[in-house]
CSV table of C-alpha atoms and ligand atoms in Angstrom, one decimal:
chain,number,residue,atom,x,y,z
A,114,MET,CA,13.6,-25.2,-14.7
A,115,PRO,CA,10.6,-22.5,-14.1
A,116,THR,CA,10.8,-19.5,-11.7
A,117,ASP,CA,6.8,-19.6,-10.7
A,118,LYS,CA,6.1,-22.9,-9.9
A,119,ILE,CA,8.6,-26.4,-7.7
A,120,THR,CA,8.0,-29.3,-6.6
A,121,LEU,CA,9.6,-31.1,-3.6
A,122,PRO,CA,9.5,-33.8,-0.9
A,123,LEU,CA,7.4,-32.6,1.7
A,124,PRO,CA,9.7,-30.2,3.8
A,125,ASP,CA,10.1,-29.9,7.5
A,126,ASP,CA,10.0,-28.0,10.5
A,127,TRP,CA,13.2,-27.9,12.7
A,128,HIS,CA,12.0,-25.9,15.2
A,129,LEU,CA,8.5,-25.5,16.2
A,130,HIS,CA,6.4,-24.2,18.8
A,131,LEU,CA,3.3,-26.3,18.6
A,132,ARG,CA,1.3,-25.1,22.6
A,133,ASP,CA,-1.2,-26.9,24.2
A,134,ASP,CA,-5.4,-27.9,24.5
A,135,ALA,CA,-7.0,-25.8,22.9
A,136,MET,CA,-4.4,-23.3,20.7
A,137,LEU,CA,-2.4,-26.8,19.6
A,138,ALA,CA,-5.8,-28.5,18.5
A,139,ALA,CA,-6.6,-25.2,16.8
A,140,VAL,CA,-2.5,-24.7,14.8
A,141,LEU,CA,-1.3,-28.7,14.8
A,142,PRO,CA,-3.4,-28.4,10.6
A,143,ALA,CA,-1.6,-25.4,9.5
A,144,THR,CA,1.5,-27.3,10.6
A,145,ALA,CA,0.5,-30.7,9.7
A,146,ARG,CA,-0.7,-29.9,5.9
A,147,ASP,CA,2.8,-28.8,5.5
A,148,PHE,CA,5.1,-30.6,6.7
A,149,GLY,CA,6.2,-34.3,7.1
A,150,ARG,CA,7.7,-33.3,10.9
A,151,ALA,CA,8.9,-31.1,12.6
A,152,ILE,CA,11.0,-31.1,16.0
A,153,VAL,CA,8.5,-29.3,18.7
A,154,MET,CA,9.7,-27.0,21.6
A,155,PRO,CA,9.3,-28.2,24.9
A,156,ASN,CA,8.7,-24.4,26.4
A,157,LEU,CA,5.1,-25.4,28.1
A,158,LYS,CA,3.9,-24.3,31.2
A,159,PRO,CA,5.4,-26.9,33.7
A,160,PRO,CA,7.5,-27.3,30.3
A,161,VAL,CA,8.0,-30.9,28.8
A,162,SER,CA,10.8,-31.9,30.8
A,163,THR,CA,11.3,-35.8,32.1
A,164,VAL,CA,10.6,-38.4,29.3
A,165,ALA,CA,7.4,-39.3,30.5
A,166,ALA,CA,6.0,-36.1,29.9
A,167,ALA,CA,6.8,-36.1,26.5
A,168,VAL,CA,5.4,-39.5,25.7
A,169,ALA,CA,2.5,-37.5,27.2
A,170,TYR,CA,2.6,-35.1,25.1
A,171,ARG,CA,3.2,-36.7,22.3
A,172,ALA,CA,-0.3,-38.5,22.1
A,173,ARG,CA,-1.9,-35.0,22.8
A,174,ILE,CA,-0.4,-34.1,19.3
A,175,ARG,CA,-1.5,-37.4,17.8
A,176,ALA,CA,-4.5,-37.2,19.0
A,177,LEU,CA,-5.3,-33.7,17.8
A,178,LEU,CA,-4.4,-35.2,13.9
A,179,PRO,CA,-6.1,-34.7,11.4
A,180,PRO,CA,-7.6,-38.3,10.4
A,181,ALA,CA,-5.3,-40.2,7.5
A,182,SER,CA,-2.9,-37.0,8.6
A,183,ASP,CA,0.8,-39.8,8.4
A,184,PHE,CA,2.7,-35.9,10.5
A,185,GLN,CA,4.9,-37.0,13.1
A,186,PRO,CA,6.2,-35.0,15.8
A,187,LEU,CA,8.9,-35.6,16.5
A,188,MET,CA,9.9,-34.5,20.2
A,189,THR,CA,12.7,-32.4,22.3
A,190,CYS,CA,13.7,-32.4,26.5
A,191,TYR,CA,13.6,-28.3,27.9
A,192,LEU,CA,17.2,-28.5,29.8
A,193,THR,CA,16.9,-27.6,33.4
A,194,ASP,CA,19.9,-27.3,35.6
A,195,VAL,CA,18.7,-30.4,37.4
A,196,THR,CA,18.8,-32.5,34.0
A,197,THR,CA,20.0,-36.2,34.2
A,198,PRO,CA,21.9,-37.7,32.2
A,199,ASP,CA,19.8,-41.0,32.8
A,200,GLU,CA,16.8,-39.4,31.5
A,201,LEU,CA,18.7,-38.4,28.2
A,202,ARG,CA,19.8,-41.9,27.5
A,203,ALA,CA,16.7,-42.9,28.6
A,204,GLY,CA,14.8,-41.2,25.7
A,205,HIS,CA,16.7,-41.4,23.3
A,206,ARG,CA,16.9,-45.5,23.8
A,207,ASP,CA,12.7,-45.3,23.9
A,208,GLY,CA,13.7,-43.3,20.9
A,209,VAL,CA,11.5,-40.2,22.3
A,210,PHE,CA,14.1,-37.8,22.7
A,211,VAL,CA,15.2,-35.9,19.1
A,212,ALA,CA,17.0,-33.3,20.7
A,213,ALA,CA,17.6,-31.5,24.1
A,214,LYS,CA,16.5,-27.9,23.7
A,215,LEU,CA,19.6,-25.4,26.4
A,216,TYR,CA,16.6,-22.1,26.9
A,217,PRO,CA,19.2,-19.9,28.7
A,218,ALA,CA,17.1,-19.4,32.1
A,219,GLY,CA,15.0,-15.7,31.6
A,220,ALA,CA,16.1,-15.7,27.6
A,221,THR,CA,12.6,-15.9,26.2
A,222,THR,CA,9.1,-17.6,27.0
A,223,ASN,CA,9.0,-19.1,29.2
A,224,ALA,CA,12.5,-20.5,29.7
A,225,ASP,CA,11.7,-19.5,33.7
A,226,ALA,CA,13.3,-22.9,34.7
A,227,GLY,CA,16.3,-22.8,31.7
A,228,VAL,CA,20.0,-23.1,32.2
A,229,THR,CA,21.0,-20.7,34.9
A,230,SER,CA,24.4,-22.1,34.3
A,231,LEU,CA,25.7,-24.1,31.8
A,232,ALA,CA,29.0,-25.1,33.8
A,233,LYS,CA,26.0,-27.5,35.5
A,234,LEU,CA,25.2,-29.2,32.8
A,235,HIS,CA,28.8,-30.5,31.3
A,236,ARG,CA,27.9,-34.2,32.4
A,237,VAL,CA,24.7,-33.7,30.0
A,238,PHE,CA,26.6,-32.3,27.0
A,239,GLU,CA,28.8,-35.1,27.6
A,240,THR,CA,26.2,-37.9,27.3
A,241,MET,CA,24.4,-36.0,24.4
A,242,GLN,CA,28.0,-36.1,22.9
A,243,THR,CA,28.2,-39.3,23.5
A,244,ILE,CA,24.9,-41.5,22.5
A,245,GLY,CA,24.8,-38.5,19.9
A,246,LEU,CA,21.3,-36.3,21.0
A,247,PRO,CA,21.8,-33.2,18.7
A,248,LEU,CA,21.8,-30.3,21.1
A,249,LEU,CA,19.8,-27.3,20.1
A,250,VAL,CA,20.3,-24.0,21.6
A,251,HIS,CA,18.8,-20.5,22.0
A,252,GLY,CA,20.9,-18.6,21.4
A,253,GLU,CA,21.5,-16.0,23.2
A,254,THR,CA,23.0,-14.0,26.6
A,255,THR,CA,20.2,-12.9,29.4
A,256,ASP,CA,22.7,-11.1,31.0
A,257,PRO,CA,20.8,-7.0,31.5
A,258,ALA,CA,22.9,-5.3,30.7
A,259,VAL,CA,23.4,-6.7,27.6
A,260,ASP,CA,20.9,-4.8,24.1
A,261,VAL,CA,18.9,-6.8,23.2
A,262,PHE,CA,20.0,-7.0,19.2
A,263,ASP,CA,23.7,-7.6,21.1
A,264,ARG,CA,22.5,-10.7,22.9
A,265,GLU,CA,23.6,-13.1,20.3
A,266,ALA,CA,26.5,-11.8,19.7
A,267,VAL,CA,27.6,-12.1,22.9
A,268,PHE,CA,26.2,-15.2,23.5
A,269,ILE,CA,27.7,-16.9,20.8
A,270,ASP,CA,31.5,-15.2,22.0
A,271,THR,CA,30.9,-16.6,25.9
A,272,LEU,CA,29.4,-18.8,25.6
A,273,LEU,CA,28.6,-21.2,22.2
A,274,MET,CA,31.9,-21.1,21.3
A,275,PRO,CA,33.5,-22.6,24.6
A,276,LEU,CA,30.8,-24.6,24.6
A,277,ARG,CA,31.6,-26.5,20.8
A,278,ARG,CA,35.9,-26.6,21.5
A,279,ASP,CA,34.6,-28.8,25.3
A,280,PHE,CA,32.1,-30.4,23.4
A,281,PRO,CA,34.2,-31.2,20.0
A,282,ALA,CA,31.3,-34.4,18.5
A,283,LEU,CA,28.0,-32.9,19.9
A,284,LYS,CA,26.4,-32.0,17.6
A,285,ILE,CA,24.7,-28.5,17.9
A,286,VAL,CA,21.7,-26.1,15.6
A,287,LEU,CA,22.5,-22.7,17.0
A,288,GLU,CA,18.2,-22.1,16.5
A,289,HIS,CA,16.4,-19.3,14.4
A,290,VAL,CA,20.1,-17.1,14.1
A,291,THR,CA,19.9,-13.1,13.2
A,292,THR,CA,23.4,-12.1,13.4
A,293,ARG,CA,26.7,-12.7,10.4
A,294,GLU,CA,28.4,-13.3,13.6
A,295,GLY,CA,26.3,-16.8,13.8
A,296,VAL,CA,26.5,-17.1,9.9
A,297,GLN,CA,29.9,-17.4,10.7
A,298,PHE,CA,29.9,-19.5,13.6
A,299,VAL,CA,27.9,-21.7,11.4
A,300,SER,CA,29.8,-20.8,9.2
A,301,GLU,CA,33.4,-22.1,10.2
A,302,ALA,CA,32.8,-24.0,13.7
A,303,ALA,CA,34.6,-27.3,13.6
A,304,GLY,CA,32.4,-30.2,14.6
A,305,PRO,CA,29.0,-30.6,13.9
A,306,THR,CA,26.5,-27.4,13.8
A,307,ALA,CA,24.4,-26.0,11.9
A,308,ALA,CA,21.7,-23.1,12.4
A,309,THR,CA,17.8,-22.9,11.4
A,310,LEU,CA,16.4,-19.8,9.5
A,311,THR,CA,13.4,-18.8,10.0
A,312,PRO,CA,10.7,-17.7,7.7
A,313,HIS,CA,10.5,-13.8,9.2
A,314,HIS,CA,14.4,-13.2,10.3
A,315,LEU,CA,14.7,-13.9,5.9
A,316,THR,CA,12.2,-11.6,4.7
A,317,ILE,CA,12.4,-8.3,7.9
A,318,ASN,CA,14.9,-6.4,9.4
A,319,ARG,CA,14.6,-4.5,13.3
A,320,ASN,CA,12.6,-1.1,11.5
A,321,ALA,CA,9.5,-4.2,10.3
A,322,MET,CA,9.1,-3.6,14.3
A,323,PHE,CA,8.8,-0.2,13.8
A,324,GLU,CA,6.9,0.9,10.4
A,325,ARG,CA,4.8,4.1,10.8
A,326,GLY,CA,4.3,2.7,14.6
A,327,ILE,CA,4.3,0.1,16.9
A,328,ARG,CA,3.8,-3.4,15.3
A,329,PRO,CA,3.9,-6.6,17.5
A,330,HIS,CA,3.6,-8.6,15.6
A,331,MET,CA,6.5,-8.4,14.0
A,332,TYR,CA,8.6,-9.0,17.4
A,333,CYS,CA,10.0,-12.4,18.4
A,334,LEU,CA,13.1,-14.0,20.4
A,335,PRO,CA,15.8,-13.3,18.8
A,336,VAL,CA,14.4,-10.1,17.9
A,337,ALA,CA,14.7,-9.2,14.0
A,338,LYS,CA,18.1,-6.9,13.4
A,339,ARG,CA,19.7,-4.6,11.1
A,340,GLU,CA,19.3,-5.0,7.3
A,341,ALA,CA,23.4,-6.0,6.5
A,342,HIS,CA,22.1,-9.1,9.1
A,343,ARG,CA,19.2,-9.7,7.6
A,344,ALA,CA,21.6,-10.6,4.0
A,345,ALA,CA,23.6,-12.8,5.8
A,346,LEU,CA,21.2,-14.2,6.4
A,347,ARG,CA,19.9,-14.7,3.2
A,348,ALA,CA,22.7,-15.7,1.5
A,349,ALA,CA,22.8,-18.6,3.7
A,350,ALA,CA,19.4,-20.3,3.6
A,351,VAL,CA,20.7,-20.4,-0.5
A,352,SER,CA,23.9,-20.8,0.1
A,353,GLY,CA,23.9,-24.8,-1.1
A,354,ASN,CA,25.8,-25.1,2.8
A,355,PRO,CA,23.6,-27.8,4.7
A,356,ARG,CA,24.6,-26.3,7.6
A,357,PHE,CA,21.4,-24.5,6.9
A,358,PHE,CA,18.0,-25.4,7.1
A,359,LEU,CA,14.7,-24.5,7.0
A,360,GLY,CA,13.3,-23.7,11.1
A,361,THR,CA,10.1,-21.5,11.4
A,362,ASP,CA,9.7,-20.9,15.0
A,363,SER,CA,6.4,-20.9,14.5
A,364,ALA,CA,5.2,-19.5,17.7
A,365,PRO,CA,1.7,-18.8,17.7
A,366,HIS,CA,0.0,-16.2,20.7
A,367,LEU,CA,-3.6,-14.8,20.5
A,368,ARG,CA,-3.7,-11.9,18.7
A,369,ALA,CA,-4.9,-9.6,22.5
A,370,ALA,CA,-1.2,-11.0,24.0
A,371,LYS,CA,0.4,-9.7,21.6
A,372,GLU,CA,-1.4,-6.0,21.0
A,373,HIS,CA,-0.4,-5.9,25.2
A,374,ASP,CA,1.6,-3.4,27.2
A,375,CYS,CA,3.9,-6.5,28.0
A,376,GLY,CA,3.5,-8.5,24.3
A,377,CYS,CA,4.8,-11.6,23.8
A,378,ALA,CA,7.6,-12.9,22.1
A,379,GLY,CA,6.7,-14.5,18.6
A,380,VAL,CA,6.0,-14.8,14.9
A,381,PHE,CA,2.9,-17.4,14.4
A,382,ASN,CA,3.6,-18.3,10.4
A,383,ALA,CA,3.2,-21.7,10.1
A,384,PRO,CA,0.1,-21.8,7.3
A,385,THR,CA,2.9,-19.2,5.6
A,386,ALA,CA,6.0,-20.4,5.9
A,387,LEU,CA,6.9,-22.5,2.6
A,388,ALA,CA,5.2,-19.6,0.7
A,389,CYS,CA,7.6,-17.1,2.4
A,390,TYR,CA,11.0,-19.3,2.3
A,391,ALA,CA,10.3,-19.9,-1.6
A,392,GLN,CA,9.3,-16.0,-2.0
A,393,VAL,CA,13.1,-15.3,-0.6
A,394,PHE,CA,14.5,-18.1,-2.6
A,395,ALA,CA,12.8,-17.0,-6.3
A,396,GLY,CA,13.3,-13.2,-5.1
A,397,GLN,CA,17.3,-14.3,-4.9
A,398,GLY,CA,17.5,-16.7,-7.9
A,399,ARG,CA,18.7,-19.9,-6.1
A,400,LEU,CA,14.8,-22.1,-6.8
A,401,ASP,CA,16.9,-24.5,-7.1
A,402,ARG,CA,17.9,-24.6,-4.6
A,403,LEU,CA,15.7,-25.0,-2.1
A,404,VAL,CA,14.9,-28.0,-1.9
A,405,ASP,CA,18.0,-28.7,-0.3
A,406,PHE,CA,17.6,-26.3,2.0
A,407,ALA,CA,13.8,-27.2,3.3
A,408,SER,CA,13.6,-31.5,2.4
A,409,ARG,CA,17.0,-32.7,2.6
A,410,PHE,CA,19.8,-31.2,5.1
A,411,GLY,CA,18.2,-31.2,7.9
A,412,PRO,CA,17.1,-34.6,7.7
A,413,ALA,CA,20.7,-35.4,7.0
A,414,PHE,CA,22.4,-33.2,9.7
A,415,TYR,CA,19.5,-36.0,11.8
A,416,GLY,CA,19.8,-39.2,10.1
A,417,LEU,CA,16.3,-39.4,8.7
A,418,PRO,CA,14.9,-39.5,5.9
A,419,VAL,CA,13.9,-38.1,3.0
A,420,ASN,CA,10.2,-37.9,3.6
A,421,THR,CA,8.6,-39.4,0.1
A,422,ARG,CA,5.4,-37.5,-0.1
A,423,GLU,CA,5.2,-34.2,-2.7
A,424,ILE,CA,4.3,-30.9,-2.7
A,425,THR,CA,4.4,-27.8,-5.1
A,426,LEU,CA,4.6,-24.2,-3.9
A,427,GLU,CA,3.8,-21.5,-6.8
A,428,ALA,CA,3.8,-17.6,-7.3
A,429,CYS,CA,0.8,-16.2,-7.6
A,430,ALA,CA,-1.7,-12.8,-7.1
A,431,GLU,CA,-0.6,-11.4,-3.6
A,432,ALA,CA,-2.4,-13.7,-0.7
A,433,VAL,CA,-3.8,-12.3,1.9
A,434,ALA,CA,-3.5,-14.7,5.9
A,435,ASP,CA,-6.7,-13.6,7.4
A,436,ASP,CA,-6.2,-14.3,11.2
A,437,TRP,CA,-6.5,-18.1,12.6
A,438,PRO,CA,-8.9,-18.5,14.5
A,439,THR,CA,-8.7,-20.6,17.9
A,440,PRO,CA,-11.6,-20.8,20.2
A,441,LEU,CA,-9.2,-18.4,22.4
A,442,GLY,CA,-8.8,-15.5,19.9
A,443,PRO,CA,-7.6,-14.9,16.7
A,444,VAL,CA,-4.0,-15.8,16.3
A,445,CYS,CA,-2.1,-13.3,13.8
A,446,VAL,CA,-0.6,-14.9,10.6
A,447,PHE,CA,2.8,-13.9,9.6
A,448,VAL,CA,2.8,-12.4,6.5
A,449,PRO,CA,5.8,-10.6,4.6
A,450,PRO,CA,6.3,-6.7,3.8
A,451,GLY,CA,5.1,-6.0,0.3
A,452,GLY,CA,3.4,-9.0,0.6
A,453,LEU,CA,2.9,-12.9,0.1
A,454,ARG,CA,3.2,-13.7,-3.9
A,455,TRP,CA,4.1,-17.7,-4.0
A,456,ARG,CA,0.7,-20.2,-2.1
A,457,ARG,CA,1.2,-23.5,-1.5
A,458,SER,CA,-0.8,-25.4,-4.8
A,459,ALA,CA,-3.7,-27.0,-5.6
A,460,SER,CA,-1.6,-30.8,-6.4
A,461,PRO,CA,0.1,-32.9,-5.5
B,1019,DOR,O1,9.5,-15.7,19.2
B,1019,DOR,C1,9.9,-16.3,20.7
B,1019,DOR,N1,8.7,-17.0,21.3
B,1019,DOR,N2,10.9,-17.1,20.7
B,1019,DOR,C2,11.0,-17.5,20.9
B,1019,DOR,O2,11.9,-18.1,21.8
B,1019,DOR,C3,10.1,-17.9,22.1
B,1019,DOR,C4,8.2,-17.8,21.7
B,1019,DOR,C5,7.3,-18.7,21.7
B,1019,DOR,O3,7.4,-20.1,22.9
B,1019,DOR,O4,6.0,-17.9,21.8
B,1020,ZN,ZN1,11.8,-21.0,19.2
């Protein structure tokens, strides 16, 4: 197969932050252009933690889609200490909730209302296991005594492994995996287990945050780790293992909110994500495996059909990514260090 061009069924984004209101209106076209569906994260303020809130949010997203767009937002429930099994059952039954998201309380942006103890959700996890509703996990411990670069590995050891054992049939996705420990856990776990891999964690290591100065646009959570971890992520992405699939974690924040004395965590990559993934797979000499990673493994895990529309990606001269304009101010678009030499082709 050629190494500078590939046509694949339209990918889906299995982990996306769309925000709300003016920001939603500004960033939605970037994802709707390149993806068929997206799992929409519920970390709004207040969080999307009820069926009614998810129905209303989905309507706001649909109302802002470009005319003739067939993009489908897939909604998630933000788990809190008081989420009830009935709420999840109702949302699942009505075709609203496609998954539920576990944020350890305080772990990241708008996670203050998250879960303070997994023990409180025992009945919720039991219900999710029974009805087949996937649990999407932000896998970081919130113990402030744990080094920020170790928080994913400690979470896996102390919380995720017991959870995996206690609910053997629960579908679990370790979102935005960043460590070799995470890759190993997902590869070896018994039961339905998967992970999403982001464009930024595949293309930067932690040095990128400190390249001749502090680089707030390279800061996200979980934070990028050492090069050895990035190598493990890349190997997992191109491995052909169906447990690893595409999830951008595109998370727009205003440039001003990131270039701040307490800069927000998050990388906005929706406009460049597919080009980044293609560049990574081509760089690994495995462009042939992009189609499974981007278009097939995610639908298989979620029990959904592969998209029928296609998209073509191609190598190009180095591309520039201008700031993404919003009525609130500009948002910096992620470009991997060293530049981007892939793009979406004009056809089909
Ligand atoms: O970097 C991140 N940004 N990580 C998250 O988990 C949340 C996200 C956001 O919502 O900004
Ligand atoms: Zn996220």
